[in-house]
Coordinates of C-alpha atoms and ligand atoms in Angstrom, one line a residue:
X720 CA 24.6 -12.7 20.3
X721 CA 26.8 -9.8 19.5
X722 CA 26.6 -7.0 21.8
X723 CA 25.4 -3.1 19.8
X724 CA 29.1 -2.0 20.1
X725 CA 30.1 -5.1 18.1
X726 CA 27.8 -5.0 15.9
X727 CA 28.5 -1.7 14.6
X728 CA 32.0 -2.2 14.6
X729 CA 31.9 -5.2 12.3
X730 CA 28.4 -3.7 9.5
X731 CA 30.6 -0.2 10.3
X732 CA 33.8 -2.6 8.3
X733 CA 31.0 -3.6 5.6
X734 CA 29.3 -0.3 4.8
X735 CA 31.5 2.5 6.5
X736 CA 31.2 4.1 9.7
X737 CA 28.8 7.1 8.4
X738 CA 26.6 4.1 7.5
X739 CA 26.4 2.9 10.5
X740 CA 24.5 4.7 13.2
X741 CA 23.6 3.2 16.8
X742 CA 23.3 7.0 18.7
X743 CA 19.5 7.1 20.0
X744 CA 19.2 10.9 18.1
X745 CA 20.6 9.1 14.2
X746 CA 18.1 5.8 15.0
X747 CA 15.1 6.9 16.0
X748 CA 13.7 7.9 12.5
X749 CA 14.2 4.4 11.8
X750 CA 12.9 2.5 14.5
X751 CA 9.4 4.7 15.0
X752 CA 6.9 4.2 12.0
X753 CA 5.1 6.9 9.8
X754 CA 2.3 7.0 12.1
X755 CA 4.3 7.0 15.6
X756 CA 2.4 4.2 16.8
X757 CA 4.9 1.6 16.4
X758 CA 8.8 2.3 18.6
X759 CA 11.2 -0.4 18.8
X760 CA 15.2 -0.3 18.7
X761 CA 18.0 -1.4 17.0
X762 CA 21.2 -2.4 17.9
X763 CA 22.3 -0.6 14.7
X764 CA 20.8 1.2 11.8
X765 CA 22.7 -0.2 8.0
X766 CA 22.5 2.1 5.4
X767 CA 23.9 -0.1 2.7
X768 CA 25.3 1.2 -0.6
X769 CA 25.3 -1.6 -3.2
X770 CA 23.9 -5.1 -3.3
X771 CA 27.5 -6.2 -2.4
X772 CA 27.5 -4.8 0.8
X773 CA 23.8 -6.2 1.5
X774 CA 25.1 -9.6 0.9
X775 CA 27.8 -8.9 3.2
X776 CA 25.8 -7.3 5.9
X777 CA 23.5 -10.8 5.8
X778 CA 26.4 -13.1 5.6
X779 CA 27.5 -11.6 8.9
X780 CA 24.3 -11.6 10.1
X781 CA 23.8 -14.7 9.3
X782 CA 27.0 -16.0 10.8
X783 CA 25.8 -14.3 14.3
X784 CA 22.6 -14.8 14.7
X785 CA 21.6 -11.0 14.7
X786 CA 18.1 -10.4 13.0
X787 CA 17.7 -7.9 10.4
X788 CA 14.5 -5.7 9.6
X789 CA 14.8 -4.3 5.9
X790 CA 13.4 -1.3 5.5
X791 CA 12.5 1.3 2.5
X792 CA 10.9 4.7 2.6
X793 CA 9.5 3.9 6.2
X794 CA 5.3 4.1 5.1
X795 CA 3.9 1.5 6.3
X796 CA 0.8 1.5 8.0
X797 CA 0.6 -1.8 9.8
X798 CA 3.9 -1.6 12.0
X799 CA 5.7 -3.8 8.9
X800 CA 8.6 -1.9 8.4
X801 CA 10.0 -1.2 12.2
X802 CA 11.9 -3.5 14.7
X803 CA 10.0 -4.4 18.0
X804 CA 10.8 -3.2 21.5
X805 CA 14.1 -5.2 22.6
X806 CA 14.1 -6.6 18.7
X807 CA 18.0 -7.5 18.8
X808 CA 17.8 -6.6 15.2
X809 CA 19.1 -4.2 13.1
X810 CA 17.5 -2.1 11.1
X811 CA 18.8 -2.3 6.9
X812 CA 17.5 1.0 5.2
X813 CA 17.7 0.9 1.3
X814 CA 17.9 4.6 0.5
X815 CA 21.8 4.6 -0.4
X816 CA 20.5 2.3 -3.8
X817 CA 18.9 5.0 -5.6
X818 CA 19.8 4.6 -9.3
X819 CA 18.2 4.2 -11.6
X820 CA 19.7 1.4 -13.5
X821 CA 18.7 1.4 -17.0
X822 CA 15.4 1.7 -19.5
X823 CA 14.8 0.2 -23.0
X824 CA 12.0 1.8 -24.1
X825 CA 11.5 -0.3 -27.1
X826 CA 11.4 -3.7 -24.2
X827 CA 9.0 -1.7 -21.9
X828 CA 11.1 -1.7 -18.9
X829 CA 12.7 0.0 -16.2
X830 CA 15.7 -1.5 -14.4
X831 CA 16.2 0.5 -11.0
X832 CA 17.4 0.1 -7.3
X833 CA 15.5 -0.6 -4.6
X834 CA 16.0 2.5 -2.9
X835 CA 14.3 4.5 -6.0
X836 CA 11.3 6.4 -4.7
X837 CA 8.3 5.7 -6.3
X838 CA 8.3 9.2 -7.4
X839 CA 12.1 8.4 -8.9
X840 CA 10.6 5.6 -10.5
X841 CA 7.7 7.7 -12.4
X842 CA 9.8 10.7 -13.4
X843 CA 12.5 8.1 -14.9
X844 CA 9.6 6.9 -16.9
X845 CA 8.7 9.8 -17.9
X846 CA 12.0 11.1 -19.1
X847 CA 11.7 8.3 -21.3
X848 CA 8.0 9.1 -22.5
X849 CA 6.6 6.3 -20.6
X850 CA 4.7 5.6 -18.2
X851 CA 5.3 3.4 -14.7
X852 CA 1.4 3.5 -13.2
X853 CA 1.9 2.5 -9.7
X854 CA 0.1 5.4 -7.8
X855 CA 0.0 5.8 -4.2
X856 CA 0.2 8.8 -2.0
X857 CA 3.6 8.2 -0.2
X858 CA 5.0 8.2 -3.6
X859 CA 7.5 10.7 -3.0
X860 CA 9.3 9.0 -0.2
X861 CA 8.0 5.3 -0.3
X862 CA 10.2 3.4 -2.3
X863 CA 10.3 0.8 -5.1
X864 CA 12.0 -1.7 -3.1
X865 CA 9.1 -1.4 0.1
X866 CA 6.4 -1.5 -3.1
X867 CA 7.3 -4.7 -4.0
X868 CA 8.0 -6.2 -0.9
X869 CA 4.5 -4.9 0.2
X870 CA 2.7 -5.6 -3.0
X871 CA 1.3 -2.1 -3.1
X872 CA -2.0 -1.4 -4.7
X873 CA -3.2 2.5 -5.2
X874 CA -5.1 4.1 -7.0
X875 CA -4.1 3.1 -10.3
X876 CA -5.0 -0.7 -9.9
X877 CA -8.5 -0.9 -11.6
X878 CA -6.1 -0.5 -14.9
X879 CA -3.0 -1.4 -14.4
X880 CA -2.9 -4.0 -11.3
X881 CA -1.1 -4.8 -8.1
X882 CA 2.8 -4.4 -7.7
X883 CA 2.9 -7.8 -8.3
X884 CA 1.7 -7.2 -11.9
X885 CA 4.1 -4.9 -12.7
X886 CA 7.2 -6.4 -12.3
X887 CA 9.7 -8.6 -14.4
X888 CA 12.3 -9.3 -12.6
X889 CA 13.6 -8.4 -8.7
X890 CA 17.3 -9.3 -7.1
X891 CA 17.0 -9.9 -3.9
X892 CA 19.7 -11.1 -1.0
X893 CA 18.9 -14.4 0.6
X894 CA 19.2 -14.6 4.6
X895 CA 22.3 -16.1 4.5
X896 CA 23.7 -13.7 2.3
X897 CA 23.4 -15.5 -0.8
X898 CA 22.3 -13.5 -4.3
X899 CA 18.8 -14.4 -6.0
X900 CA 18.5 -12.6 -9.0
X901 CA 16.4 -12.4 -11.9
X902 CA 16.6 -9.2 -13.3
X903 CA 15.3 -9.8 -16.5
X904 CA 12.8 -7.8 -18.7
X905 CA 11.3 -10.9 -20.2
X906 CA 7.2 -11.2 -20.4
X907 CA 7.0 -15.0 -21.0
X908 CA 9.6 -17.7 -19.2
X909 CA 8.5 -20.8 -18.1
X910 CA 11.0 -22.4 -16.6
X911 CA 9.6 -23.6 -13.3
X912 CA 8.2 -21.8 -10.1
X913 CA 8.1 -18.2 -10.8
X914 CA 10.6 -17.6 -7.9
X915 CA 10.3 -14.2 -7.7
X916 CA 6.7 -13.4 -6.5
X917 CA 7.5 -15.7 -3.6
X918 CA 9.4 -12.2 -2.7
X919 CA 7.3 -9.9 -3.4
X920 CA 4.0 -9.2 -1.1
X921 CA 6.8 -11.1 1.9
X922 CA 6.7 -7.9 3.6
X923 CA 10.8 -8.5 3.8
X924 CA 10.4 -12.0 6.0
X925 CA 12.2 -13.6 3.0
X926 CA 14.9 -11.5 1.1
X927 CA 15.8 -8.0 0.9
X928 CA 15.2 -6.9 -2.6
X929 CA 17.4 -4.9 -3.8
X930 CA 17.0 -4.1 -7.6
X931 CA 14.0 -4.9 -10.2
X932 CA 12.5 -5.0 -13.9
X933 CA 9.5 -2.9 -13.9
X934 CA 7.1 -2.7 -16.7
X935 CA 6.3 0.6 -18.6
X936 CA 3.1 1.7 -20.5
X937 CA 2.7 4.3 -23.1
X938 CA 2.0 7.8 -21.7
X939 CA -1.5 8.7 -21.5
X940 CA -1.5 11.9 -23.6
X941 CA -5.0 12.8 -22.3
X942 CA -6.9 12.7 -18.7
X943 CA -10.4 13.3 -17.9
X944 CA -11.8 13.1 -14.3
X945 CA -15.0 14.0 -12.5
X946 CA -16.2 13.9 -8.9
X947 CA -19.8 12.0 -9.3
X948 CA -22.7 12.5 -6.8
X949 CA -24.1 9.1 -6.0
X950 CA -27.2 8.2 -4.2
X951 CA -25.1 5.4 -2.3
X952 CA -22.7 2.7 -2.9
X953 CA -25.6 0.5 -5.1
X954 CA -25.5 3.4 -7.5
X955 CA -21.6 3.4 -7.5
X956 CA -21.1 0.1 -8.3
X957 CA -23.6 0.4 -10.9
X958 CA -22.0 3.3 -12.2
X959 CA -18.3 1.7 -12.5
X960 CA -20.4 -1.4 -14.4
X961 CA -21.1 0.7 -17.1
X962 CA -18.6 3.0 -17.6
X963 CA -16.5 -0.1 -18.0
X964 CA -19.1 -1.3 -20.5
X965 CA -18.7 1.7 -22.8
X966 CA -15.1 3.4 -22.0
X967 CA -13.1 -0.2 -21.3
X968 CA -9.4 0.6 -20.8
X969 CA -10.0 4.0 -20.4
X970 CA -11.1 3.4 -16.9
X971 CA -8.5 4.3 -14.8
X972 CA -9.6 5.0 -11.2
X973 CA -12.9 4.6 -9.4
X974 CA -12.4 6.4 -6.2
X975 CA -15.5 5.6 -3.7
X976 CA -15.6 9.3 -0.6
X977 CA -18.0 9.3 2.0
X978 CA -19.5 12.5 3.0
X979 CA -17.7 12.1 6.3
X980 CA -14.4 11.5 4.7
X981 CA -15.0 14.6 2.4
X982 CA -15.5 16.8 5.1
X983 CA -12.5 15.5 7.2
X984 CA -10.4 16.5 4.2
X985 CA -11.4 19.6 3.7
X986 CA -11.2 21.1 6.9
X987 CA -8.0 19.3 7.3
X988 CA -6.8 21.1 3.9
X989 CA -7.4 24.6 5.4
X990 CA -11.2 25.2 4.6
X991 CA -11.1 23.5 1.3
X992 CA -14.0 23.9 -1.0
X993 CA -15.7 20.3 -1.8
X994 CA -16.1 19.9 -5.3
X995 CA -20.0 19.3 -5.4
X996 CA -22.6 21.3 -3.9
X997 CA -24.9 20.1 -1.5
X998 CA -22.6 17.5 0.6
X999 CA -23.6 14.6 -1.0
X1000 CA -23.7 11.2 1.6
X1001 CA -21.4 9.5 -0.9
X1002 CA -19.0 10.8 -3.8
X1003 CA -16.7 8.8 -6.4
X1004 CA -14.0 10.5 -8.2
X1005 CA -14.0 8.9 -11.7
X1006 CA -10.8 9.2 -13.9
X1007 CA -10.0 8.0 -17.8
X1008 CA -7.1 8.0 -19.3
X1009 CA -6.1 7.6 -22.8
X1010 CA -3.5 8.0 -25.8
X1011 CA -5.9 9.6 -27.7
X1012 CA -6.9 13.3 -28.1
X1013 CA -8.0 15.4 -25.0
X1014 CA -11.6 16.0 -26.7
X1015 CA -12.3 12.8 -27.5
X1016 CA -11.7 11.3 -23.9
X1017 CA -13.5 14.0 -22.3
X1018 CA -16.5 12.6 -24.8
X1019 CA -16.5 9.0 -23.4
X1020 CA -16.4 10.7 -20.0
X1021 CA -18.8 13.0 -21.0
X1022 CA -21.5 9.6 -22.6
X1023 CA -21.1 7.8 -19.2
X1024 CA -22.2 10.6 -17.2
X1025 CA -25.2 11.2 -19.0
X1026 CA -26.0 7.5 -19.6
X1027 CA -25.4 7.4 -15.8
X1028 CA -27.9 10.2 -15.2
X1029 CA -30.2 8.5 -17.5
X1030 CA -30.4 5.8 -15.1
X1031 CA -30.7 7.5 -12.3
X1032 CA -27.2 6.2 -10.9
X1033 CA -25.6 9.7 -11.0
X1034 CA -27.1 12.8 -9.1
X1035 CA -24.7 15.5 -9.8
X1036 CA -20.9 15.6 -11.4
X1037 CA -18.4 18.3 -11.3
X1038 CA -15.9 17.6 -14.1
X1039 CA -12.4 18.6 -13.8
X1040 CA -12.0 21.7 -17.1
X1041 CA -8.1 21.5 -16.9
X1042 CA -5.3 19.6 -15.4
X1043 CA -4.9 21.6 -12.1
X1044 CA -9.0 20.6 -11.6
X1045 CA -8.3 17.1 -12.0
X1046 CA -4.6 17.5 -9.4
X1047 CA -7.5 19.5 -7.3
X1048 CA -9.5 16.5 -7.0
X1049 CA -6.7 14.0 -6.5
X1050 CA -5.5 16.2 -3.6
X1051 CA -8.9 15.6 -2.2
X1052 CA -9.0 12.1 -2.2
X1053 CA -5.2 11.5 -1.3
X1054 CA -5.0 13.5 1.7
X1055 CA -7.6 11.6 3.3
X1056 CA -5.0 9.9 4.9
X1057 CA -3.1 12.9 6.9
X1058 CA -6.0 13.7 7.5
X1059 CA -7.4 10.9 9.6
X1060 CA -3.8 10.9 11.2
X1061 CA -4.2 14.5 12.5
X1062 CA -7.1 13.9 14.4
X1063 CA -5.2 10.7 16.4
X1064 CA -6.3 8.4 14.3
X1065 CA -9.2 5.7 13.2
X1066 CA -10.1 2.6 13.5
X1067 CA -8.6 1.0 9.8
X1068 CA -9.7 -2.0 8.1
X1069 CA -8.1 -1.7 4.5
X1070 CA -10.7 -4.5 3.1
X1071 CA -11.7 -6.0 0.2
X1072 CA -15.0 -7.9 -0.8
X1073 CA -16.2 -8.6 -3.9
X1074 CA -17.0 -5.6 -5.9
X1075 CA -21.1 -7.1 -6.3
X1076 CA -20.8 -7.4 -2.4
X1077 CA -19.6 -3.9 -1.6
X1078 CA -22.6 -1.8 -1.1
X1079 CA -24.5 -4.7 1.2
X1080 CA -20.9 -4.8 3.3
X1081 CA -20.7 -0.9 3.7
X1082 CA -24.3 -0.9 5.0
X1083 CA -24.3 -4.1 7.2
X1084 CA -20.5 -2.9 8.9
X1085 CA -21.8 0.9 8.8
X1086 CA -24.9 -0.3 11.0
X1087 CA -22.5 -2.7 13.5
X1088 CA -20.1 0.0 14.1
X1089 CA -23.2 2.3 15.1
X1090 CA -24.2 -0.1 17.6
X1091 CA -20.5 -0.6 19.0
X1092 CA -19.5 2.8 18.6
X1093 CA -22.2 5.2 18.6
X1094 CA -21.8 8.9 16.8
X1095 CA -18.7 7.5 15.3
X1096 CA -17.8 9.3 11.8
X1097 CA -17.8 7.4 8.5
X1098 CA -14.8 7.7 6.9
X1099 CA -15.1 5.3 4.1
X1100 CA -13.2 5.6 1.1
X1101 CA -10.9 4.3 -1.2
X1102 CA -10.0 1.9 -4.1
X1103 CA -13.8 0.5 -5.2
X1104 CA -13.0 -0.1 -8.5
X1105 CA -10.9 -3.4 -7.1
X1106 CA -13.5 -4.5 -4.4
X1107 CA -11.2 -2.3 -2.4
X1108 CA -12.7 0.4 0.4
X1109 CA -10.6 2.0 3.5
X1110 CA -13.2 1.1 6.0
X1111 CA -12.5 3.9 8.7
X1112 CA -14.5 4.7 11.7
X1113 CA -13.1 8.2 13.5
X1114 CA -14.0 9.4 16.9
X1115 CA -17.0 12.3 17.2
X1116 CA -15.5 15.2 16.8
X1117 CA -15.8 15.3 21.2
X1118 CA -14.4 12.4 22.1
X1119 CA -10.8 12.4 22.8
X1120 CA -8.8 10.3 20.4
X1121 CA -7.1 7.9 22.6
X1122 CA -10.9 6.8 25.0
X1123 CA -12.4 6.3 22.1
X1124 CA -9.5 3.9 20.3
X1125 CA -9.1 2.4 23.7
X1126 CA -12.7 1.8 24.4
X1127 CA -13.4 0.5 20.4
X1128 CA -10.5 -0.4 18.4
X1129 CA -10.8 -4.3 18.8
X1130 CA -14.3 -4.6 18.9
X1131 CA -15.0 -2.5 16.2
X1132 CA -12.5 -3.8 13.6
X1133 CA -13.1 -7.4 14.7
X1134 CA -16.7 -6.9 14.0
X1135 CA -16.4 -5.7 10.3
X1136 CA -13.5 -8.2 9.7
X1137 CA -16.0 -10.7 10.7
X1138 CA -18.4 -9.3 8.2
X1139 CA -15.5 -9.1 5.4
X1140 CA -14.7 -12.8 6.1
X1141 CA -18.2 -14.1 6.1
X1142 CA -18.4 -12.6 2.4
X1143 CA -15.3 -14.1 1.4
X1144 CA -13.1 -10.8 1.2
X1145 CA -9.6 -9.9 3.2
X1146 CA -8.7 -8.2 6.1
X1147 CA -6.0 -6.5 4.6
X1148 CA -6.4 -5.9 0.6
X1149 CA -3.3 -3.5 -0.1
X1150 CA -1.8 -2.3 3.3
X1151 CA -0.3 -6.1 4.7
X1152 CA 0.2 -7.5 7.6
X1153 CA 3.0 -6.2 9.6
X1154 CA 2.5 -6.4 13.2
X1155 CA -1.3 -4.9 13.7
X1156 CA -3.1 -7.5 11.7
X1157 CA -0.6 -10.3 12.4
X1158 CA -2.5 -12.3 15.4
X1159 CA -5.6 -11.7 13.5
X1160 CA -4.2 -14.0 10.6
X1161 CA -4.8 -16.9 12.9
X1162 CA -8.7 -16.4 12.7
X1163 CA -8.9 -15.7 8.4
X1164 CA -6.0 -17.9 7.3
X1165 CA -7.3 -22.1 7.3
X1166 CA -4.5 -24.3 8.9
X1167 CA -3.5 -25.2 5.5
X1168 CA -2.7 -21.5 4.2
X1169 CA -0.9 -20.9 7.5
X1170 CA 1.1 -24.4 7.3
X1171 CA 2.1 -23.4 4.5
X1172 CA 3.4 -20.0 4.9
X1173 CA 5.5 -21.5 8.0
X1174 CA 6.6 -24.1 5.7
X1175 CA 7.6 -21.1 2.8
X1176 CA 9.6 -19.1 5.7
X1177 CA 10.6 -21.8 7.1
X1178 CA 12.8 -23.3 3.5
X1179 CA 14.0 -19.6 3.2
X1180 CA 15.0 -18.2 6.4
X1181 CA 15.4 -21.3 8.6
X1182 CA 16.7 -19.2 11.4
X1183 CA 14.0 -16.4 11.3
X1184 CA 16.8 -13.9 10.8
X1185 CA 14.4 -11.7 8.4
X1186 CA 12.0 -9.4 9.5
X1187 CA 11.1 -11.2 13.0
X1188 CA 7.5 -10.8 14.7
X1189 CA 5.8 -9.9 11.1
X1190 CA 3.0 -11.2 8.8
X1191 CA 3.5 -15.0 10.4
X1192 CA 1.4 -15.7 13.4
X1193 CA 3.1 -17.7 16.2
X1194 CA 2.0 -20.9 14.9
Ligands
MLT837 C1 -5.1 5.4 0.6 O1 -5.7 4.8 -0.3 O2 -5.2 6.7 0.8 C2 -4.0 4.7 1.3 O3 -4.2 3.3 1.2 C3 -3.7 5.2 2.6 C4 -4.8 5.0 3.7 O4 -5.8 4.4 3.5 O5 -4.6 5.5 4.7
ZN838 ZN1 -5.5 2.8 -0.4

């Protein structure tokens, strides 16, 4: 195995010696995650600036036996995206690709880099009077190349689906330094396995993507959103049944808050005002979209609410009166987050059940975490509209951060993983794998689904060059 000196003379040949870094000051953004939970090292950081020069990078790699962890915008929240301690890897950061490649507005589609932020990719999209609807709250330094690899969900998915459903076409660099690509903008083609999806959702264990198709919509010319008080979850669910009944497409986002979660935010915003009076125990923030005229939306908005009220499923709705109301709002519910992060963290479990299941889930896992954890704080939030909640239990506000993650992390989130598994839902419905829910795979996965996974990895990266120690279990 090449020494760190060696190694960065030969990428520094590849990729220039400003593209190279190794000094412990240039690396350590690279090798610590978002959250600084996760530190490892690298024997080099690889800033890359063209597919060319990834191939070359893997090729030599390859050649020597030196592990590579590829590596976007740096967001991940499971460890997925950072070397281990003592890795012998390098770390391959995308950011150099940033262009934006091409659009054909008449084909739908956006051909870009990997190292596009997701913001880049919106605003491109936008430039062209289209819309690209993957939304997530990293967005302006996550990037499209770390979305697909992740197969990011957000809160856009009720309408327009996963990452996964919202590409064409990717390029990606094989472990030996080989070139896969299929960057075409074509909606039917099939000519055998769809090769591509084996990529994305790989969390970088496969190939390092490094350009893509996208898919564009039409720009919503209208937007209507309210913050709904709901007696509990039941009434939520019920809620997003029938406004999908009588509003269809329009339903964008369905965006379940706990009271807990609405407080954390707003005194981690500075005092921020909630939007409903009365601290309801559990909130949804509601949101069409639509082609149409502004008016007309806010009237289908407008028919579910009161059709809602009718049946008793909605208490109380502040709707958004201009577009700053409804950024307001989104602010709320996106900086949930940061906020959990500022006080040292919760316990996450990013699960998904079925949607009919959700509000008997919430209450059984809400009542087991009580018993493990008593006086802990519901933070419970997130994508409902897919099944989807961010299941977060947060120290009492006097209990230091660290005793009470010490004293409950694995109890508590093997408890309500247990729960999400008995009811046929996933430990980990948009936020991977990475290193903190790898082990855990072993217990949700059959022998068959994890056979075959090694067997995947195995017929792409024989040598387990690419991201080594994530998603696969030790088998
Ligand atoms: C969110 O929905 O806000 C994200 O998935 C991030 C998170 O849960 O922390
Ligand atoms: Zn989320």
């Amino acid at each position: 195995m090449p020494t760190s000196a060696e190694t960065v003379q030969a990428l520094s040949q590849i990729v220039g010696s400003a593209h190279c870094l190794s000094a412990a000051v240039d690396t350590e953004v690279f090798t610590t995650d978002y959250r600084k939970l996760y530190r490892g090292d690298a024997l080099a950081v690889v800033l890359p600036g063209s597919t060319e020069e990834v191939s070359q990078v893997m090729a030599w790699c390859h050649a020597h036996q030196v592990r590579v962890v590829p590596q976007g915008g740096n967001t991940s929240l499971m460890g997925g995206a950072v070397p281990e301690k003592d890795s012998g890897a390098i770390v391959l950061n995308l950011r150099r690709m940033n262009r934006v490649l091409g659009i054909d507005p008449i084909n739908d589609t956006l051909s870009l880099q990997a190292g596009v932020t997701l913001s880049g990719a919106r605003a491109a999209a936008e430039g062209a009077g289209r819309l690209f609807p993957l939304r997530i709250g990293s967005e302006g330094s996550c990037q499209i190349g770390g979305n697909l690899a992740t197969n990011a969900g957000g809160t856009a998915v009720l309408r327009y689906g996963n990452m996964r459903d919202l590409v064409l076409g990717i390029e990606a660099v094989l472990p030996d330094g080989r070139v896969y690509s299929s960057l075409r903008g074509l909606r039917k083609d099939n000519t055998g396995y769809d090769l591509k999806q084996l990529f994305i959702g790989s969390e970088g264990t496969l190939g390092i993507i490094t350009a893509a198709v996208l898919k564009l919509y039409p720009q919503p010319r209208a937007v209507s959103a309210a913050f709904i008080a709901v007696q509990d979850p039941a009434a939520a669910v019920q809620l997003l049944s029938l406004a999908k009944q009588m509003a269809g497409p329009h339903v964008t986002a369905f965006e379940l808050v706990s009271a807990d979660a609405m407080t954390l935010v707003c005194d981690y915003l500075g005092g921020a005002r909630p939007p409903l009076a009365g601290s309801p125990a559990w909130m949804v923030l509601m949101e069409f979209t639509g082609t149409g005229a502004q008016d007309e939306l806010d009237a289908h908005l407008g028919a579910v609410l009161e059709a809602g009220m009718d049946k008793g499923w909605v208490q109380d709705a502040a709707v958004a009166a201009s577009l700053s109301d409804v950024q307001a709002f989104w602010r709320l519910r996106e900086e949930i987050s940061d906020a959990q992060t500022r006080t040292g963290g919760s316990i996450k479990c990013d699960v998904s059940v079925p949607l009919s299941d959700i509000p008997a889930f919430i209450e059984e896992a809400s009542a087991r975490v009580q018993q493990l954890a008593p006086g802990s704080r519901m933070v419970i939030y997130g994508h409902m509209g897919d099944g989807n909640v961010h299941f977060n239990p947060l120290r009492p506000a006097d209990v230091p951060a660290r005793d009470y993650l010490d004293a409950h992390y694995h109890e508590v989130s093997t408890a309500v993983d247990s729960l999400v598994h008995q009811r046929q839902g996933s430990i980990s419905a948009e936020h991977g794998i990475g290193v903190a829910k790898r082990d855990d795979l072993r217990l949700y996965k059959s022998e068959v689904e994890l056979a075959l996974m090694w067997q995947v990895k195995r017929a792409l990266d024989p040598q387990g060059l690419l991201n080594p120690g994530k998603m696969l279990p030790t088998p």
